[in-house]
Amino acid sequence: TPPSSKRPPTPFATMNSNDASNAVIRPVRREDHDAVLELIEPFIDRRKLLPRTLEELDLLLPNGFVAELDGRVVGFAALEVYSKKLAELRSLAVADELQGIGIGKRLVEACVNRAHELNVLEVMAISSSESFFLSCGFDFTLPGEKKAFFLQTREDY
């Protein structure tokens, strides 16, 4: 048989930003739930994400996106729409070995595009990764110097 013209898959650990374009960003499907839960579990364990149940993922399904690479779910993000005025970018996660090559930005872009499609005025993100979200166009204040304030009602997380 003739040699295959397909190049062998690149090991994830050696990928760079040029390889990010190989990841397919697509709407999440119900059959992705187990893979998404497996992806976000280490982030939950490190307290970088809040725990999610299958029921919560079902609610995020209409506005959720996955990054898929070589048939594997390697990223996830969802837009939770609260009203025509406000939505929140939720549960952004990219496999550790693929961070820093642009997949997270593409997931954020997919969520922001969905907010535009739904005519939502503002998208917020709550994260400890401030430099990442600043690089995606987010800022600490809204036009007119509006700021978000939080009060934690429980200490169990």
PDB file of C-alpha atoms in Angstrom:
ATOM      1  CA  THR A   1       0.000   0.000   0.000  1.00  0.00           C
ATOM      2  CA  PRO A   2       1.241   3.548  -0.669  1.00  0.00           C
ATOM      3  CA  PRO A   3       2.495   5.574   2.280  1.00  0.00           C
ATOM      4  CA  SER A   4      -0.129   7.773   3.860  1.00  0.00           C
ATOM      5  CA  SER A   5       0.055  11.465   3.034  1.00  0.00           C
ATOM      6  CA  LYS A   6      -1.510  12.214   6.405  1.00  0.00           C
ATOM      7  CA  ARG A   7       0.987  13.490   8.917  1.00  0.00           C
ATOM      8  CA  PRO A   8       1.016  11.701  12.279  1.00  0.00           C
ATOM      9  CA  PRO A   9      -0.901  13.411  15.084  1.00  0.00           C
ATOM     10  CA  THR A  10       1.124  15.941  17.046  1.00  0.00           C
ATOM     11  CA  PRO A  11       1.548  15.009  20.711  1.00  0.00           C
ATOM     12  CA  PHE A  12      -0.490  17.506  22.722  1.00  0.00           C
ATOM     13  CA  ALA A  13       2.492  18.426  24.884  1.00  0.00           C
ATOM     14  CA  THR A  14       4.436  19.721  21.880  1.00  0.00           C
ATOM     15  CA  MET A  15       1.709  21.842  20.289  1.00  0.00           C
ATOM     16  CA  ASN A  16       2.082  25.576  19.723  1.00  0.00           C
ATOM     17  CA  SER A  17      -0.212  28.450  18.769  1.00  0.00           C
ATOM     18  CA  ASN A  18      -0.147  27.411  15.108  1.00  0.00           C
ATOM     19  CA  ASP A  19      -1.713  24.104  16.172  1.00  0.00           C
ATOM     20  CA  ALA A  20      -4.654  25.838  17.902  1.00  0.00           C
ATOM     21  CA  SER A  21      -6.293  26.246  14.506  1.00  0.00           C
ATOM     22  CA  ASN A  22      -6.540  22.437  14.328  1.00  0.00           C
ATOM     23  CA  ALA A  23      -9.021  22.419  17.219  1.00  0.00           C
ATOM     24  CA  VAL A  24     -12.645  22.514  16.138  1.00  0.00           C
ATOM     25  CA  ILE A  25     -14.874  24.810  18.198  1.00  0.00           C
ATOM     26  CA  ARG A  26     -18.454  23.594  18.001  1.00  0.00           C
ATOM     27  CA  PRO A  27     -21.679  23.687  20.016  1.00  0.00           C
ATOM     28  CA  VAL A  28     -21.709  21.176  22.846  1.00  0.00           C
ATOM     29  CA  ARG A  29     -23.928  18.126  22.365  1.00  0.00           C
ATOM     30  CA  ARG A  30     -25.616  15.991  24.991  1.00  0.00           C
ATOM     31  CA  GLU A  31     -23.238  13.112  24.218  1.00  0.00           C
ATOM     32  CA  ASP A  32     -20.303  15.413  25.158  1.00  0.00           C
ATOM     33  CA  HIS A  33     -21.404  15.649  28.807  1.00  0.00           C
ATOM     34  CA  ASP A  34     -19.207  12.873  30.182  1.00  0.00           C
ATOM     35  CA  ALA A  35     -16.163  14.230  28.340  1.00  0.00           C
ATOM     36  CA  VAL A  36     -16.901  17.770  29.575  1.00  0.00           C
ATOM     37  CA  LEU A  37     -17.297  16.579  33.173  1.00  0.00           C
ATOM     38  CA  GLU A  38     -14.009  14.667  32.874  1.00  0.00           C
ATOM     39  CA  LEU A  39     -12.301  17.772  31.457  1.00  0.00           C
ATOM     40  CA  ILE A  40     -13.516  20.157  34.171  1.00  0.00           C
ATOM     41  CA  GLU A  41     -13.042  17.767  37.125  1.00  0.00           C
ATOM     42  CA  PRO A  42      -9.346  18.636  37.713  1.00  0.00           C
ATOM     43  CA  PHE A  43     -10.251  22.355  37.631  1.00  0.00           C
ATOM     44  CA  ILE A  44     -12.978  21.737  40.219  1.00  0.00           C
ATOM     45  CA  ASP A  45     -10.510  19.770  42.368  1.00  0.00           C
ATOM     46  CA  ARG A  46      -8.070  22.720  42.226  1.00  0.00           C
ATOM     47  CA  ARG A  47     -10.963  25.098  43.062  1.00  0.00           C
ATOM     48  CA  LYS A  48     -10.553  26.949  39.762  1.00  0.00           C
ATOM     49  CA  LEU A  49     -14.144  26.098  38.720  1.00  0.00           C
ATOM     50  CA  LEU A  50     -17.348  25.522  40.614  1.00  0.00           C
ATOM     51  CA  PRO A  51     -18.714  21.969  40.552  1.00  0.00           C
ATOM     52  CA  ARG A  52     -21.234  21.219  37.765  1.00  0.00           C
ATOM     53  CA  THR A  53     -23.850  18.484  37.657  1.00  0.00           C
ATOM     54  CA  LEU A  54     -25.236  16.894  34.496  1.00  0.00           C
ATOM     55  CA  GLU A  55     -28.431  18.866  35.110  1.00  0.00           C
ATOM     56  CA  GLU A  56     -26.470  22.141  35.209  1.00  0.00           C
ATOM     57  CA  LEU A  57     -24.678  21.201  32.009  1.00  0.00           C
ATOM     58  CA  ASP A  58     -28.075  20.497  30.418  1.00  0.00           C
ATOM     59  CA  LEU A  59     -29.104  24.079  31.221  1.00  0.00           C
ATOM     60  CA  LEU A  60     -25.906  25.403  29.602  1.00  0.00           C
ATOM     61  CA  LEU A  61     -26.301  23.172  26.522  1.00  0.00           C
ATOM     62  CA  PRO A  62     -27.984  25.724  24.211  1.00  0.00           C
ATOM     63  CA  ASN A  63     -25.115  28.194  24.688  1.00  0.00           C
ATOM     64  CA  GLY A  64     -22.153  25.894  25.386  1.00  0.00           C
ATOM     65  CA  PHE A  65     -19.154  25.139  23.189  1.00  0.00           C
ATOM     66  CA  VAL A  66     -16.430  22.515  23.149  1.00  0.00           C
ATOM     67  CA  ALA A  67     -13.005  22.478  21.581  1.00  0.00           C
ATOM     68  CA  GLU A  68     -12.317  19.139  19.944  1.00  0.00           C
ATOM     69  CA  LEU A  69      -8.922  17.960  18.782  1.00  0.00           C
ATOM     70  CA  ASP A  70      -8.226  14.548  17.257  1.00  0.00           C
ATOM     71  CA  GLY A  71     -11.661  13.371  18.435  1.00  0.00           C
ATOM     72  CA  ARG A  72     -11.047  14.414  22.043  1.00  0.00           C
ATOM     73  CA  VAL A  73     -12.868  17.191  23.937  1.00  0.00           C
ATOM     74  CA  VAL A  74     -10.016  19.452  25.083  1.00  0.00           C
ATOM     75  CA  GLY A  75     -11.912  22.612  26.018  1.00  0.00           C
ATOM     76  CA  PHE A  76     -15.280  23.851  27.183  1.00  0.00           C
ATOM     77  CA  ALA A  77     -17.043  27.144  27.849  1.00  0.00           C
ATOM     78  CA  ALA A  78     -20.660  28.189  28.130  1.00  0.00           C
ATOM     79  CA  LEU A  79     -22.680  31.363  28.166  1.00  0.00           C
ATOM     80  CA  GLU A  80     -25.345  31.568  30.864  1.00  0.00           C
ATOM     81  CA  VAL A  81     -27.873  34.180  29.810  1.00  0.00           C
ATOM     82  CA  TYR A  82     -29.535  35.966  32.723  1.00  0.00           C
ATOM     83  CA  SER A  83     -31.414  38.586  30.692  1.00  0.00           C
ATOM     84  CA  LYS A  84     -31.133  40.699  27.530  1.00  0.00           C
ATOM     85  CA  LYS A  85     -28.796  42.895  29.579  1.00  0.00           C
ATOM     86  CA  LEU A  86     -26.427  40.332  31.090  1.00  0.00           C
ATOM     87  CA  ALA A  87     -24.827  36.935  30.473  1.00  0.00           C
ATOM     88  CA  GLU A  88     -21.945  35.202  32.196  1.00  0.00           C
ATOM     89  CA  LEU A  89     -19.145  33.200  30.622  1.00  0.00           C
ATOM     90  CA  ARG A  90     -19.123  29.968  32.639  1.00  0.00           C
ATOM     91  CA  SER A  91     -16.853  26.981  33.207  1.00  0.00           C
ATOM     92  CA  LEU A  92     -14.070  27.920  30.785  1.00  0.00           C
ATOM     93  CA  ALA A  93     -11.565  25.083  30.818  1.00  0.00           C
ATOM     94  CA  VAL A  94      -8.827  23.936  28.451  1.00  0.00           C
ATOM     95  CA  ALA A  95      -6.807  20.766  29.009  1.00  0.00           C
ATOM     96  CA  ASP A  96      -3.662  21.663  30.937  1.00  0.00           C
ATOM     97  CA  GLU A  97      -1.305  20.509  28.190  1.00  0.00           C
ATOM     98  CA  LEU A  98      -3.068  22.716  25.620  1.00  0.00           C
ATOM     99  CA  GLN A  99      -3.272  25.971  27.527  1.00  0.00           C
ATOM    100  CA  GLY A 100      -1.630  29.043  26.075  1.00  0.00           C
ATOM    101  CA  ILE A 101      -2.079  28.199  22.374  1.00  0.00           C
ATOM    102  CA  GLY A 102      -5.329  30.059  21.690  1.00  0.00           C
ATOM    103  CA  ILE A 103      -8.039  27.469  22.308  1.00  0.00           C
ATOM    104  CA  GLY A 104      -9.424  29.313  25.336  1.00  0.00           C
ATOM    105  CA  LYS A 105      -9.627  32.569  23.377  1.00  0.00           C
ATOM    106  CA  ARG A 106     -11.536  30.809  20.613  1.00  0.00           C
ATOM    107  CA  LEU A 107     -14.009  29.397  23.157  1.00  0.00           C
ATOM    108  CA  VAL A 108     -14.483  32.866  24.669  1.00  0.00           C
ATOM    109  CA  GLU A 109     -15.018  34.270  21.170  1.00  0.00           C
ATOM    110  CA  ALA A 110     -17.695  31.634  20.484  1.00  0.00           C
ATOM    111  CA  CYS A 111     -19.522  32.602  23.684  1.00  0.00           C
ATOM    112  CA  VAL A 112     -19.270  36.333  22.954  1.00  0.00           C
ATOM    113  CA  ASN A 113     -20.536  35.724  19.419  1.00  0.00           C
ATOM    114  CA  ARG A 114     -23.506  33.834  20.890  1.00  0.00           C
ATOM    115  CA  ALA A 115     -24.206  36.821  23.166  1.00  0.00           C
ATOM    116  CA  HIS A 116     -24.209  39.068  20.064  1.00  0.00           C
ATOM    117  CA  GLU A 117     -26.607  36.673  18.298  1.00  0.00           C
ATOM    118  CA  LEU A 118     -28.936  36.801  21.314  1.00  0.00           C
ATOM    119  CA  ASN A 119     -28.599  40.594  21.497  1.00  0.00           C
ATOM    120  CA  VAL A 120     -27.263  40.454  25.076  1.00  0.00           C
ATOM    121  CA  LEU A 121     -25.794  43.801  26.157  1.00  0.00           C
ATOM    122  CA  GLU A 122     -22.985  42.701  28.505  1.00  0.00           C
ATOM    123  CA  VAL A 123     -20.986  39.542  29.155  1.00  0.00           C
ATOM    124  CA  MET A 124     -19.174  39.100  32.449  1.00  0.00           C
ATOM    125  CA  ALA A 125     -16.569  36.589  33.509  1.00  0.00           C
ATOM    126  CA  ILE A 126     -15.611  35.764  37.079  1.00  0.00           C
ATOM    127  CA  SER A 127     -12.095  34.371  37.153  1.00  0.00           C
ATOM    128  CA  SER A 128      -8.713  34.421  38.826  1.00  0.00           C
ATOM    129  CA  SER A 129      -7.105  34.595  35.358  1.00  0.00           C
ATOM    130  CA  GLU A 130      -7.341  38.338  34.938  1.00  0.00           C
ATOM    131  CA  SER A 131      -4.593  38.691  32.321  1.00  0.00           C
ATOM    132  CA  PHE A 132      -6.304  36.104  30.110  1.00  0.00           C
ATOM    133  CA  PHE A 133      -9.659  37.888  30.183  1.00  0.00           C
ATOM    134  CA  LEU A 134      -8.027  41.292  29.686  1.00  0.00           C
ATOM    135  CA  SER A 135      -6.365  39.859  26.562  1.00  0.00           C
ATOM    136  CA  CYS A 136      -9.849  38.783  25.357  1.00  0.00           C
ATOM    137  CA  GLY A 137     -11.168  42.350  25.603  1.00  0.00           C
ATOM    138  CA  PHE A 138     -12.779  42.159  29.045  1.00  0.00           C
ATOM    139  CA  ASP A 139     -12.087  44.893  31.604  1.00  0.00           C
ATOM    140  CA  PHE A 140     -12.645  45.516  35.298  1.00  0.00           C
ATOM    141  CA  THR A 141     -15.230  48.229  34.741  1.00  0.00           C
ATOM    142  CA  LEU A 142     -17.994  48.920  32.292  1.00  0.00           C
ATOM    143  CA  PRO A 143     -18.396  52.184  30.429  1.00  0.00           C
ATOM    144  CA  GLY A 144     -19.528  54.834  32.881  1.00  0.00           C
ATOM    145  CA  GLU A 145     -17.339  53.321  35.629  1.00  0.00           C
ATOM    146  CA  LYS A 146     -19.838  50.599  36.610  1.00  0.00           C
ATOM    147  CA  LYS A 147     -18.258  47.877  38.751  1.00  0.00           C
ATOM    148  CA  ALA A 148     -19.457  44.491  39.946  1.00  0.00           C
ATOM    149  CA  PHE A 149     -19.504  43.858  43.695  1.00  0.00           C
ATOM    150  CA  PHE A 150     -19.778  40.492  45.389  1.00  0.00           C
ATOM    151  CA  LEU A 151     -20.696  39.235  48.840  1.00  0.00           C
ATOM    152  CA  GLN A 152     -20.073  35.585  49.653  1.00  0.00           C
ATOM    153  CA  THR A 153     -22.873  34.081  51.722  1.00  0.00           C
ATOM    154  CA  ARG A 154     -21.161  30.758  52.482  1.00  0.00           C
ATOM    155  CA  GLU A 155     -17.632  29.681  53.267  1.00  0.00           C
ATOM    156  CA  ASP A 156     -17.959  26.091  51.994  1.00  0.00           C
ATOM    157  CA  TYR A 157     -16.345  26.781  48.655  1.00  0.00           C
TER     158      TYR A 157
END
